[in-house]
Amino acid sequence: MKSSDLSKIRRAMEKVQDRKRYEHTLGVAYTAASLAMRYQVDIGDALLAGLLHDCAKCLSDEKKISLCEKHNIPISEIERRNPALLHSKVGSFLAMEQYKVTNMDVINAILNHTTGRPGMSDLEKIIFVADYIEPGRRQAPNLTAIRRTAFLDLDETLLMILGDTLAYLKESDIPIDRMTRKTYDYYREKRGEEQGKEAPGAD
Ligand code: DGI
Ligand code: FE
Ligand code: FE
């Protein structure tokens, strides 16, 4: 991806997003680029996925639903009840159709940025994490520790974010998407297996 293409996409986001969302978009793109440097992921891919991750966020619920219906994108029961959840799915569709992104890792990073999924690539993890820790985010608990951990251990950071998100959703009585819990369980089990292997004397 040429830097002129990235500038074009940045300007497009400035047009389709309100000011606060655009500031968040820039924060995610640059935070993702920093994490890409740390974890040796392509910096251009991180910037592109960061810029586009919320490209469908400012569409109305009706528009998100009608785009899904028009293009045969399935809507789950929980998405129908919480159409805001659809912005990742619709965003990954628009990234392909409207912004002509062909790199499937970038598309998956957009698609999975809200709930995560088991077995994420490093780029997917980076966008998921950058979305939560970018400098403009202020309200989440434990941000200081999560930001520090992001530059030490990506899987541990996923667990911290997913744990806090699940707790927040439960507390607020907001229905939980099955994938959010599945992702949390997957990374908790993965950590358990890794710790089991590292334990002294374990065989
Ligand atoms: O689009 P952003 O606000 O930048 O961030 P995001 O795409 O991660 O969306 C954040 C919102 O998504 C936040 O309010 C929590 C919510 N969310 C995450 N997992 C779930 C969820 N909402 C529901 N209903 N169920 C989930 O499992
Ligand atoms: Fe989002
Ligand atoms: Fe976001």
Short mmCIF file of N, CA, C and O in Angstrom, two decimals, residues 189-203:
data_model
loop_
_atom_site.label_atom_id
_atom_site.label_comp_id
_atom_site.label_asym_id
_atom_site.label_seq_id
_atom_site.Cartn_x
_atom_site.Cartn_y
_atom_site.Cartn_z
N GLU A 189 -7.33 -20.69 27.93
CA GLU A 189 -6.85 -22.07 27.83
C GLU A 189 -5.44 -22.11 27.24
O GLU A 189 -4.58 -22.84 27.72
N LYS A 190 -5.21 -21.27 26.23
CA LYS A 190 -3.89 -21.22 25.58
C LYS A 190 -2.82 -20.82 26.61
O LYS A 190 -1.75 -21.41 26.67
N ARG A 191 -3.15 -19.84 27.44
CA ARG A 191 -2.18 -19.42 28.46
C ARG A 191 -1.93 -20.55 29.45
O ARG A 191 -0.78 -20.80 29.84
N GLY A 192 -3.01 -21.24 29.83
CA GLY A 192 -2.86 -22.37 30.76
C GLY A 192 -1.92 -23.42 30.19
O GLY A 192 -1.03 -23.92 30.88
N GLU A 193 -2.10 -23.74 28.91
CA GLU A 193 -1.23 -24.75 28.27
C GLU A 193 0.21 -24.28 28.24
O GLU A 193 1.13 -25.05 28.50
N GLU A 194 0.42 -23.00 27.92
CA GLU A 194 1.78 -22.48 27.84
C GLU A 194 2.45 -22.48 29.21
O GLU A 194 3.62 -22.81 29.35
N GLN A 195 1.65 -22.13 30.23
CA GLN A 195 2.22 -22.11 31.59
C GLN A 195 2.52 -23.53 32.07
O GLN A 195 3.52 -23.76 32.73
N GLY A 196 1.66 -24.48 31.67
CA GLY A 196 1.88 -25.88 32.02
C GLY A 196 3.20 -26.38 31.47
O GLY A 196 3.95 -27.08 32.14
N LYS A 197 3.49 -25.98 30.22
CA LYS A 197 4.73 -26.41 29.56
C LYS A 197 5.95 -25.82 30.24
O LYS A 197 7.00 -26.43 30.30
N GLU A 198 5.78 -24.56 30.73
CA GLU A 198 6.94 -23.87 31.31
C GLU A 198 7.23 -24.32 32.74
O GLU A 198 8.32 -24.07 33.24
N ALA A 199 6.24 -24.94 33.40
CA ALA A 199 6.41 -25.25 34.82
C ALA A 199 7.61 -26.19 35.03
O ALA A 199 7.75 -27.17 34.32
N PRO A 200 8.46 -25.88 36.01
CA PRO A 200 9.65 -26.69 36.22
C PRO A 200 9.27 -28.11 36.60
O PRO A 200 8.37 -28.32 37.43
N GLY A 201 9.91 -29.08 36.00
CA GLY A 201 9.68 -30.47 36.34
C GLY A 201 8.45 -31.08 35.68
O GLY A 201 8.21 -32.26 35.80
N ALA A 202 7.66 -30.23 34.98
CA ALA A 202 6.47 -30.77 34.32
C ALA A 202 6.87 -31.55 33.07
O ALA A 202 7.79 -31.17 32.37
N ASP A 203 6.19 -32.69 32.82
CA ASP A 203 6.47 -33.36 31.57
C ASP A 203 5.19 -33.91 30.95
O ASP A 203 4.11 -33.49 31.31
#
